[in-house]
Amino acid sequence: MGENKGFQLGTIGALSLSVVSSVSIVICNKALMSSLHFIFATTLTSWHLLVTFCSLHVALSMKFFEHKPIDLKTVIGFGILNGISIGLLNLSLGFNSVGFYQMTKLAIIPCTVLLETLFLSKTFSRSIKLSLSVLLLGVGIATITDLQLNMLGSFLSFLAVVTTCVAQIMTNTIQKKYKISSTQLLYQSCIYQALILLITGPFLDQLLTQQNVFAFEYTPRVVVFIVLSCLISISVNFSTFLVIGKTSPVTYQVLGHLKTCLVLAFGYVLLRDPFNWRNIFGILVALVGMILYSYYCTQESQAKTEETSLQNKLNEAESDPLLHVENGATKLNDLPISKGTFWEADKDLRA
């Protein structure tokens, strides 16, 4: 019971850290890109990952966590896949309208559910599916403004959804398969993510913005915001792996939509972004979906914990020989034995 309570507290902490750090970095990056016109998102992401790796390397040298090596091919493949998914999401945004890009992000949850059902034999109850549908409907109402389709943009969005889903499922399965922590996996994989984005980032950004990241004028203010963004990204990357490891890829995506709603609200309150009743209604519907999802997940988790606890007790009872002897003795004592039986036994002895 104590271990389960500790796990729940750890999960709540991971979810809270993810929300706070993600909302903070969105606000920071919005100021960096909108106000200071630093619009090189892929290159900035590569710097985030490089700073994350360096900070984790320092933490490892200070013995904050233990290095646990795992299969190199798995780590490299996982790191490259994550880097590709980030690049594809940025390309999807560049070649599609904002509304269609939001649709792409909404498609990640049903795609993850489908992949986990088909390849991992995971089951999702009707209640969970209903709550996810309510959530997606609400976020769609709040964020989707236009749906301009084009063939290249649609293809890039499809690739972005699939690679993102697979990468997030792998984040969960690798941690469980190799029994490693989120920190250990992040440390070993983020250098490969950083390298692939450091190489491709400037080219992708030039393709999307028609500007060269190396020709940009780096004023002191821009540098300060870039450094701040990189520092916040350490918490973002760490909490991403932590949440997926402790919960599931679907829960992480639900959390991501909560962040979207919070960013919309903060944008209106702090930056006076345009806001209307449709946004408010959509956010409220999404919050209902999130509450339902949290409630049903908690109910199912508690039922599973009670079932596991009962099974463990039964296994302990079956494996304890002393308990078997005591139970057997009790059963023998409880059996009614006739006097004739004793007489027959005594007769045999005397004979």
mmCIF file of C-alpha atoms in Angstrom:
data_model
loop_
_atom_site.group_PDB
_atom_site.id
_atom_site.type_symbol
_atom_site.label_atom_id
_atom_site.label_comp_id
_atom_site.label_asym_id
_atom_site.label_seq_id
_atom_site.Cartn_x
_atom_site.Cartn_y
_atom_site.Cartn_z
ATOM 1 C CA MET A 1 0.000 0.000 0.000
ATOM 2 C CA GLY A 2 2.864 2.334 0.890
ATOM 3 C CA GLU A 3 4.639 1.592 -2.407
ATOM 4 C CA ASN A 4 1.438 2.336 -4.356
ATOM 5 C CA LYS A 5 1.003 5.653 -2.516
ATOM 6 C CA GLY A 6 4.625 6.566 -3.252
ATOM 7 C CA PHE A 7 4.112 5.716 -6.924
ATOM 8 C CA GLN A 8 1.017 7.946 -7.076
ATOM 9 C CA LEU A 9 2.901 10.853 -5.452
ATOM 10 C CA GLY A 10 5.770 10.352 -7.922
ATOM 11 C CA THR A 11 3.322 10.363 -10.832
ATOM 12 C CA ILE A 12 1.612 13.542 -9.614
ATOM 13 C CA GLY A 13 5.026 15.205 -9.233
ATOM 14 C CA ALA A 14 6.044 14.154 -12.756
ATOM 15 C CA LEU A 15 2.768 15.433 -14.248
ATOM 16 C CA SER A 16 3.065 18.754 -12.381
ATOM 17 C CA LEU A 17 6.694 19.229 -13.438
ATOM 18 C CA SER A 18 5.762 18.505 -17.060
ATOM 19 C CA VAL A 19 2.897 21.022 -17.072
ATOM 20 C CA VAL A 20 4.855 23.842 -15.386
ATOM 21 C CA SER A 21 8.012 23.389 -17.478
ATOM 22 C CA SER A 22 6.126 23.002 -20.786
ATOM 23 C CA VAL A 23 3.936 26.051 -20.272
ATOM 24 C CA SER A 24 7.027 28.043 -19.213
ATOM 25 C CA ILE A 25 9.011 27.085 -22.307
ATOM 26 C CA VAL A 26 6.079 27.848 -24.623
ATOM 27 C CA ILE A 27 5.775 31.354 -23.147
ATOM 28 C CA CYS A 28 9.567 31.839 -23.376
ATOM 29 C CA ASN A 29 9.745 30.588 -26.969
ATOM 30 C CA LYS A 30 6.727 32.652 -27.952
ATOM 31 C CA ALA A 31 8.529 35.787 -26.762
ATOM 32 C CA LEU A 32 11.703 34.641 -28.531
ATOM 33 C CA MET A 33 9.981 33.958 -31.852
ATOM 34 C CA SER A 34 7.203 36.552 -31.915
ATOM 35 C CA SER A 35 8.889 39.514 -30.245
ATOM 36 C CA LEU A 36 12.565 38.885 -31.050
ATOM 37 C CA HIS A 37 11.921 37.163 -34.413
ATOM 38 C CA PHE A 38 14.164 34.151 -33.761
ATOM 39 C CA ILE A 39 12.103 31.679 -35.795
ATOM 40 C CA PHE A 40 14.511 28.749 -36.118
ATOM 41 C CA ALA A 41 12.552 26.135 -34.175
ATOM 42 C CA THR A 42 14.404 22.967 -35.245
ATOM 43 C CA THR A 43 17.853 24.422 -34.560
ATOM 44 C CA LEU A 44 16.646 25.696 -31.192
ATOM 45 C CA THR A 45 15.390 22.203 -30.347
ATOM 46 C CA SER A 46 18.818 20.745 -31.168
ATOM 47 C CA TRP A 47 20.397 23.219 -28.735
ATOM 48 C CA HIS A 48 17.837 22.184 -26.111
ATOM 49 C CA LEU A 49 18.840 18.542 -26.452
ATOM 50 C CA LEU A 50 22.558 19.317 -26.449
ATOM 51 C CA VAL A 51 22.233 21.345 -23.232
ATOM 52 C CA THR A 52 20.129 18.541 -21.717
ATOM 53 C CA PHE A 53 22.847 15.988 -22.527
ATOM 54 C CA CYS A 54 25.599 18.203 -21.073
ATOM 55 C CA SER A 55 23.616 18.818 -17.873
ATOM 56 C CA LEU A 56 22.921 15.091 -17.453
ATOM 57 C CA HIS A 57 26.604 14.304 -18.055
ATOM 58 C CA VAL A 58 27.521 16.693 -15.237
ATOM 59 C CA ALA A 59 24.837 15.094 -13.026
ATOM 60 C CA LEU A 60 26.285 11.639 -13.817
ATOM 61 C CA SER A 61 29.816 12.746 -12.901
ATOM 62 C CA MET A 62 28.432 14.051 -9.589
ATOM 63 C CA LYS A 63 26.800 10.624 -8.951
ATOM 64 C CA PHE A 64 23.230 11.943 -9.062
ATOM 65 C CA PHE A 65 22.237 8.876 -11.073
ATOM 66 C CA GLU A 66 23.877 5.644 -12.178
ATOM 67 C CA HIS A 67 24.793 4.900 -15.785
ATOM 68 C CA LYS A 68 23.151 1.656 -16.921
ATOM 69 C CA PRO A 69 24.208 0.748 -20.470
ATOM 70 C CA ILE A 70 21.632 -0.834 -22.761
ATOM 71 C CA ASP A 71 21.696 -2.215 -26.302
ATOM 72 C CA LEU A 72 23.454 0.386 -28.499
ATOM 73 C CA LYS A 73 21.350 -0.301 -31.612
ATOM 74 C CA THR A 74 18.159 0.246 -29.604
ATOM 75 C CA VAL A 75 19.408 3.554 -28.173
ATOM 76 C CA ILE A 76 20.673 4.894 -31.521
ATOM 77 C CA GLY A 77 17.493 3.849 -33.343
ATOM 78 C CA PHE A 78 15.331 5.365 -30.618
ATOM 79 C CA GLY A 79 17.314 8.617 -30.599
ATOM 80 C CA ILE A 80 17.227 8.992 -34.382
ATOM 81 C CA LEU A 81 13.490 8.222 -34.486
ATOM 82 C CA ASN A 82 12.819 10.918 -31.875
ATOM 83 C CA GLY A 83 14.893 13.424 -33.819
ATOM 84 C CA ILE A 84 13.070 12.583 -37.062
ATOM 85 C CA SER A 85 9.654 12.941 -35.380
ATOM 86 C CA ILE A 86 10.575 16.429 -34.122
ATOM 87 C CA GLY A 87 11.744 17.468 -37.590
ATOM 88 C CA LEU A 88 8.591 16.087 -39.224
ATOM 89 C CA LEU A 89 6.323 17.914 -36.753
ATOM 90 C CA ASN A 90 8.097 21.184 -37.601
ATOM 91 C CA LEU A 91 7.783 20.447 -41.328
ATOM 92 C CA SER A 92 4.102 19.629 -40.825
ATOM 93 C CA LEU A 93 3.569 23.039 -39.245
ATOM 94 C CA GLY A 94 5.521 24.707 -42.056
ATOM 95 C CA PHE A 95 3.601 23.071 -44.922
ATOM 96 C CA ASN A 96 0.111 23.127 -43.365
ATOM 97 C CA SER A 97 -2.253 25.681 -41.910
ATOM 98 C CA VAL A 98 -2.255 26.065 -38.113
ATOM 99 C CA GLY A 99 -5.686 24.400 -37.976
ATOM 100 C CA PHE A 100 -4.517 21.320 -39.861
ATOM 101 C CA TYR A 101 -1.394 21.137 -37.675
ATOM 102 C CA GLN A 102 -3.651 21.073 -34.598
ATOM 103 C CA MET A 103 -5.599 18.239 -36.232
ATOM 104 C CA THR A 104 -2.291 16.414 -36.660
ATOM 105 C CA LYS A 105 -1.559 16.725 -32.941
ATOM 106 C CA LEU A 106 -5.078 15.515 -32.079
ATOM 107 C CA ALA A 107 -4.550 12.445 -34.284
ATOM 108 C CA ILE A 108 -1.641 11.264 -32.106
ATOM 109 C CA ILE A 109 -3.926 9.916 -29.342
ATOM 110 C CA PRO A 110 -6.168 7.673 -31.508
ATOM 111 C CA CYS A 111 -3.098 6.538 -33.469
ATOM 112 C CA THR A 112 -1.309 5.592 -30.221
ATOM 113 C CA VAL A 113 -4.382 3.700 -28.999
ATOM 114 C CA LEU A 114 -4.556 1.840 -32.340
ATOM 115 C CA LEU A 115 -0.839 0.918 -32.363
ATOM 116 C CA GLU A 116 -0.835 -0.250 -28.736
ATOM 117 C CA THR A 117 -3.967 -2.321 -29.364
ATOM 118 C CA LEU A 118 -2.606 -3.955 -32.524
ATOM 119 C CA PHE A 119 1.037 -4.541 -31.580
ATOM 120 C CA LEU A 120 1.134 -4.597 -27.765
ATOM 121 C CA SER A 121 -2.290 -6.240 -27.181
ATOM 122 C CA LYS A 122 -3.227 -3.436 -24.814
ATOM 123 C CA THR A 123 -6.917 -2.941 -24.114
ATOM 124 C CA PHE A 124 -8.702 0.358 -23.526
ATOM 125 C CA SER A 125 -12.091 0.337 -21.818
ATOM 126 C CA ARG A 126 -15.134 2.006 -23.343
ATOM 127 C CA SER A 127 -15.039 4.616 -20.554
ATOM 128 C CA ILE A 128 -11.443 5.578 -21.394
ATOM 129 C CA LYS A 129 -12.260 5.841 -25.106
ATOM 130 C CA LEU A 130 -15.309 8.003 -24.336
ATOM 131 C CA SER A 131 -13.309 10.386 -22.130
ATOM 132 C CA LEU A 132 -10.594 10.670 -24.804
ATOM 133 C CA SER A 133 -13.252 11.483 -27.422
ATOM 134 C CA VAL A 134 -14.664 14.277 -25.218
ATOM 135 C CA LEU A 135 -11.136 15.630 -24.670
ATOM 136 C CA LEU A 136 -10.263 15.640 -28.378
ATOM 137 C CA LEU A 137 -13.592 17.274 -29.254
ATOM 138 C CA GLY A 138 -12.946 20.070 -26.744
ATOM 139 C CA VAL A 139 -9.372 20.730 -27.874
ATOM 140 C CA GLY A 140 -10.529 20.669 -31.489
ATOM 141 C CA ILE A 141 -13.215 23.288 -30.794
ATOM 142 C CA ALA A 142 -10.723 25.479 -28.911
ATOM 143 C CA THR A 143 -7.788 25.343 -31.325
ATOM 144 C CA ILE A 144 -8.849 24.453 -34.878
ATOM 145 C CA THR A 145 -9.635 27.542 -36.909
ATOM 146 C CA ASP A 146 -9.094 26.473 -40.510
ATOM 147 C CA LEU A 147 -8.466 23.252 -42.411
ATOM 148 C CA GLN A 148 -6.514 23.962 -45.589
ATOM 149 C CA LEU A 149 -5.376 20.667 -47.118
ATOM 150 C CA ASN A 150 -2.492 19.948 -49.478
ATOM 151 C CA MET A 151 -0.919 16.654 -50.561
ATOM 152 C CA LEU A 152 2.649 17.281 -49.316
ATOM 153 C CA GLY A 153 1.489 18.746 -46.010
ATOM 154 C CA SER A 154 -0.896 15.835 -45.412
ATOM 155 C CA PHE A 155 1.850 13.281 -46.140
ATOM 156 C CA LEU A 156 4.283 15.027 -43.786
ATOM 157 C CA SER A 157 1.595 15.135 -41.086
ATOM 158 C CA PHE A 158 0.940 11.406 -41.492
ATOM 159 C CA LEU A 159 4.657 10.633 -41.095
ATOM 160 C CA ALA A 160 4.880 12.995 -38.111
ATOM 161 C CA VAL A 161 1.960 11.283 -36.333
ATOM 162 C CA VAL A 162 3.293 7.749 -36.900
ATOM 163 C CA THR A 163 6.899 8.518 -35.872
ATOM 164 C CA THR A 164 5.759 10.467 -32.802
ATOM 165 C CA CYS A 165 3.465 7.639 -31.670
ATOM 166 C CA VAL A 166 6.131 4.964 -32.168
ATOM 167 C CA ALA A 167 8.782 7.080 -30.401
ATOM 168 C CA GLN A 168 6.537 7.669 -27.383
ATOM 169 C CA ILE A 169 5.521 4.005 -27.171
ATOM 170 C CA MET A 170 9.220 3.060 -27.312
ATOM 171 C CA THR A 171 9.969 5.531 -24.510
ATOM 172 C CA ASN A 172 7.628 3.532 -22.284
ATOM 173 C CA THR A 173 8.539 0.019 -23.439
ATOM 174 C CA ILE A 174 12.347 0.516 -23.353
ATOM 175 C CA GLN A 175 12.230 1.748 -19.744
ATOM 176 C CA LYS A 176 10.203 -1.287 -18.701
ATOM 177 C CA LYS A 177 12.090 -3.835 -20.807
ATOM 178 C CA TYR A 178 15.586 -2.828 -19.627
ATOM 179 C CA LYS A 179 14.441 -1.700 -16.136
ATOM 180 C CA ILE A 180 16.063 1.712 -16.491
ATOM 181 C CA SER A 181 14.948 5.093 -15.224
ATOM 182 C CA SER A 182 13.770 7.980 -17.386
ATOM 183 C CA THR A 183 17.035 9.815 -16.603
ATOM 184 C CA GLN A 184 19.168 6.889 -17.777
ATOM 185 C CA LEU A 185 17.245 6.577 -21.050
ATOM 186 C CA LEU A 186 17.260 10.324 -21.697
ATOM 187 C CA TYR A 187 21.012 10.556 -21.045
ATOM 188 C CA GLN A 188 21.846 7.776 -23.482
ATOM 189 C CA SER A 189 19.466 8.804 -26.269
ATOM 190 C CA CYS A 190 19.340 12.605 -26.312
ATOM 191 C CA ILE A 191 22.841 12.969 -27.786
ATOM 192 C CA TYR A 192 21.665 11.129 -30.929
ATOM 193 C CA GLN A 193 18.538 13.293 -31.096
ATOM 194 C CA ALA A 194 20.728 16.393 -30.731
ATOM 195 C CA LEU A 195 23.174 15.286 -33.441
ATOM 196 C CA ILE A 196 20.521 14.540 -36.073
ATOM 197 C CA LEU A 197 18.801 17.893 -35.407
ATOM 198 C CA LEU A 198 22.102 19.822 -35.296
ATOM 199 C CA ILE A 199 22.880 18.471 -38.774
ATOM 200 C CA THR A 200 19.418 18.835 -40.345
ATOM 201 C CA GLY A 201 18.069 21.779 -38.292
ATOM 202 C CA PRO A 202 19.680 24.684 -40.193
ATOM 203 C CA PHE A 203 18.566 23.223 -43.552
ATOM 204 C CA LEU A 204 14.990 22.598 -42.351
ATOM 205 C CA ASP A 205 14.771 26.077 -40.839
ATOM 206 C CA GLN A 206 16.066 27.697 -44.031
ATOM 207 C CA LEU A 207 13.522 25.671 -46.048
ATOM 208 C CA LEU A 208 10.673 26.806 -43.797
ATOM 209 C CA THR A 209 11.697 30.424 -43.065
ATOM 210 C CA GLN A 210 13.857 31.370 -46.076
ATOM 211 C CA GLN A 211 16.400 32.677 -43.537
ATOM 212 C CA ASN A 212 19.819 31.482 -42.392
ATOM 213 C CA VAL A 213 20.205 30.783 -38.674
ATOM 214 C CA PHE A 214 23.929 31.627 -38.836
ATOM 215 C CA ALA A 215 23.218 35.039 -40.398
ATOM 216 C CA PHE A 216 20.793 36.039 -37.636
ATOM 217 C CA GLU A 217 21.763 39.008 -35.444
ATOM 218 C CA TYR A 218 22.238 37.630 -31.929
ATOM 219 C CA THR A 219 21.630 40.588 -29.635
ATOM 220 C CA PRO A 220 22.218 40.194 -25.869
ATOM 221 C CA ARG A 221 18.452 39.992 -25.313
ATOM 222 C CA VAL A 222 18.084 37.188 -27.863
ATOM 223 C CA VAL A 223 20.983 35.270 -26.281
ATOM 224 C CA VAL A 224 19.423 35.615 -22.809
ATOM 225 C CA PHE A 225 16.093 34.179 -24.025
ATOM 226 C CA ILE A 226 17.864 31.353 -25.893
ATOM 227 C CA VAL A 227 19.817 30.418 -22.746
ATOM 228 C CA LEU A 228 16.639 30.612 -20.657
ATOM 229 C CA SER A 229 14.795 28.413 -23.179
ATOM 230 C CA CYS A 230 17.637 25.848 -23.109
ATOM 231 C CA LEU A 231 17.634 25.742 -19.288
ATOM 232 C CA ILE A 232 13.860 25.219 -19.126
ATOM 233 C CA SER A 233 14.178 22.506 -21.795
ATOM 234 C CA ILE A 234 16.201 20.352 -19.372
ATOM 235 C CA SER A 235 13.113 20.095 -17.181
ATOM 236 C CA VAL A 236 10.829 19.610 -20.212
ATOM 237 C CA ASN A 237 12.868 16.719 -21.653
ATOM 238 C CA PHE A 238 13.349 15.081 -18.261
ATOM 239 C CA SER A 239 9.649 15.319 -17.333
ATOM 240 C CA THR A 240 8.577 13.980 -20.768
ATOM 241 C CA PHE A 241 10.492 10.729 -20.284
ATOM 242 C CA LEU A 242 9.443 10.604 -16.627
ATOM 243 C CA VAL A 243 5.711 10.947 -17.376
ATOM 244 C CA ILE A 244 5.718 8.411 -20.230
ATOM 245 C CA GLY A 245 7.719 5.964 -18.102
ATOM 246 C CA LYS A 246 5.453 6.289 -15.060
ATOM 247 C CA THR A 247 2.139 6.403 -16.931
ATOM 248 C CA SER A 248 1.673 5.767 -20.665
ATOM 249 C CA PRO A 249 2.054 7.501 -24.051
ATOM 250 C CA VAL A 250 -1.717 8.184 -24.122
ATOM 251 C CA THR A 251 -1.639 9.865 -20.694
ATOM 252 C CA TYR A 252 1.283 11.990 -21.850
ATOM 253 C CA GLN A 253 -0.724 13.151 -24.867
ATOM 254 C CA VAL A 254 -3.711 13.954 -22.628
ATOM 255 C CA LEU A 255 -1.346 16.027 -20.514
ATOM 256 C CA GLY A 256 -0.114 17.722 -23.673
ATOM 257 C CA HIS A 257 -3.639 18.890 -24.491
ATOM 258 C CA LEU A 258 -4.004 20.234 -20.947
ATOM 259 C CA LYS A 259 -0.863 22.281 -21.627
ATOM 260 C CA THR A 260 -2.453 23.560 -24.861
ATOM 261 C CA CYS A 261 -5.500 24.788 -22.933
ATOM 262 C CA LEU A 262 -3.287 26.417 -20.291
ATOM 263 C CA VAL A 263 -1.153 28.118 -22.958
ATOM 264 C CA LEU A 264 -4.320 29.529 -24.583
ATOM 265 C CA ALA A 265 -5.475 30.841 -21.214
ATOM 266 C CA PHE A 266 -2.058 32.297 -20.300
ATOM 267 C CA GLY A 267 -1.763 33.845 -23.757
ATOM 268 C CA TYR A 268 -5.039 35.667 -23.220
ATOM 269 C CA VAL A 269 -4.290 36.754 -19.627
ATOM 270 C CA LEU A 270 -0.605 37.693 -19.997
ATOM 271 C CA LEU A 271 -0.156 38.530 -23.688
ATOM 272 C CA ARG A 272 -3.704 39.652 -24.553
ATOM 273 C CA ASP A 273 -3.986 37.154 -27.407
ATOM 274 C CA PRO A 274 -7.342 37.052 -29.230
ATOM 275 C CA PHE A 275 -9.876 34.941 -27.331
ATOM 276 C CA ASN A 276 -13.549 34.198 -27.947
ATOM 277 C CA TRP A 277 -16.431 32.156 -26.547
ATOM 278 C CA ARG A 278 -15.577 29.239 -28.833
ATOM 279 C CA ASN A 279 -12.125 28.993 -27.205
ATOM 280 C CA ILE A 280 -13.686 29.107 -23.734
ATOM 281 C CA PHE A 281 -16.309 26.470 -24.584
ATOM 282 C CA GLY A 282 -13.678 24.207 -26.160
ATOM 283 C CA ILE A 283 -11.386 24.471 -23.131
ATOM 284 C CA LEU A 284 -14.274 23.635 -20.771
ATOM 285 C CA VAL A 285 -15.249 20.568 -22.842
ATOM 286 C CA ALA A 286 -11.587 19.482 -22.925
ATOM 287 C CA LEU A 287 -11.327 19.868 -19.141
ATOM 288 C CA VAL A 288 -14.413 17.646 -18.709
ATOM 289 C CA GLY A 289 -12.709 15.029 -20.898
ATOM 290 C CA MET A 290 -9.492 15.265 -18.857
ATOM 291 C CA ILE A 291 -11.381 14.911 -15.555
ATOM 292 C CA LEU A 292 -13.254 11.866 -16.890
ATOM 293 C CA TYR A 293 -10.019 10.329 -18.185
ATOM 294 C CA SER A 294 -8.279 10.883 -14.829
ATOM 295 C CA TYR A 295 -11.256 9.430 -12.933
ATOM 296 C CA TYR A 296 -11.552 6.294 -15.081
ATOM 297 C CA CYS A 297 -7.763 5.745 -15.079
ATOM 298 C CA THR A 298 -7.709 6.013 -11.272
ATOM 299 C CA GLN A 299 -10.625 3.599 -10.924
ATOM 300 C CA GLU A 300 -9.027 1.046 -13.244
ATOM 301 C CA SER A 301 -5.635 1.452 -11.577
ATOM 302 C CA GLN A 302 -7.124 0.853 -8.119
ATOM 303 C CA ALA A 303 -9.029 -2.203 -9.349
ATOM 304 C CA LYS A 304 -5.852 -3.590 -10.927
ATOM 305 C CA THR A 305 -3.856 -2.915 -7.725
ATOM 306 C CA GLU A 306 -6.443 -4.702 -5.571
ATOM 307 C CA GLU A 307 -6.497 -7.637 -8.001
ATOM 308 C CA THR A 308 -2.674 -7.855 -7.976
ATOM 309 C CA SER A 309 -2.588 -7.636 -4.173
ATOM 310 C CA LEU A 310 -5.138 -10.448 -3.855
ATOM 311 C CA GLN A 311 -3.233 -12.590 -6.357
ATOM 312 C CA ASN A 312 0.022 -12.034 -4.445
ATOM 313 C CA LYS A 313 -1.618 -13.146 -1.197
ATOM 314 C CA LEU A 314 -2.938 -16.293 -2.892
ATOM 315 C CA ASN A 315 0.511 -17.024 -4.335
ATOM 316 C CA GLU A 316 2.125 -16.539 -0.914
ATOM 317 C CA ALA A 317 -0.405 -18.899 0.660
ATOM 318 C CA GLU A 318 0.295 -21.545 -1.976
ATOM 319 C CA SER A 319 4.077 -21.225 -1.680
ATOM 320 C CA ASP A 320 4.259 -21.309 2.174
ATOM 321 C CA PRO A 321 4.598 -24.987 3.250
ATOM 322 C CA LEU A 322 4.081 -24.219 6.955
ATOM 323 C CA LEU A 323 0.776 -22.561 6.127
ATOM 324 C CA HIS A 324 -0.184 -25.675 4.155
ATOM 325 C CA VAL A 325 0.607 -27.921 7.098
ATOM 326 C CA GLU A 326 -1.398 -25.746 9.473
ATOM 327 C CA ASN A 327 -4.307 -25.623 7.064
ATOM 328 C CA GLY A 328 -4.088 -29.369 6.583
ATOM 329 C CA ALA A 329 -4.024 -29.985 10.335
ATOM 330 C CA THR A 330 -7.016 -27.762 10.801
ATOM 331 C CA LYS A 331 -8.914 -29.585 8.117
ATOM 332 C CA LEU A 332 -8.086 -32.991 9.631
ATOM 333 C CA ASN A 333 -9.214 -31.856 13.083
ATOM 334 C CA ASP A 334 -12.442 -30.579 11.654
ATOM 335 C CA LEU A 335 -13.273 -33.909 10.003
ATOM 336 C CA PRO A 336 -15.852 -36.026 11.904
ATOM 337 C CA ILE A 337 -14.337 -39.438 12.686
ATOM 338 C CA SER A 338 -16.570 -42.258 13.898
ATOM 339 C CA LYS A 339 -15.745 -44.394 16.955
ATOM 340 C CA GLY A 340 -15.810 -47.438 14.738
ATOM 341 C CA THR A 341 -12.756 -46.204 12.941
ATOM 342 C CA PHE A 342 -10.727 -46.033 16.147
ATOM 343 C CA TRP A 343 -11.990 -49.461 17.188
ATOM 344 C CA GLU A 344 -10.901 -50.971 13.874
ATOM 345 C CA ALA A 345 -7.470 -49.378 14.204
ATOM 346 C CA ASP A 346 -7.095 -50.613 17.782
ATOM 347 C CA LYS A 347 -8.145 -54.066 16.691
ATOM 348 C CA ASP A 348 -5.422 -54.147 14.059
ATOM 349 C CA LEU A 349 -2.799 -53.099 16.597
ATOM 350 C CA ARG A 350 -3.780 -55.757 19.099
ATOM 351 C CA ALA A 351 -3.748 -58.392 16.423
#
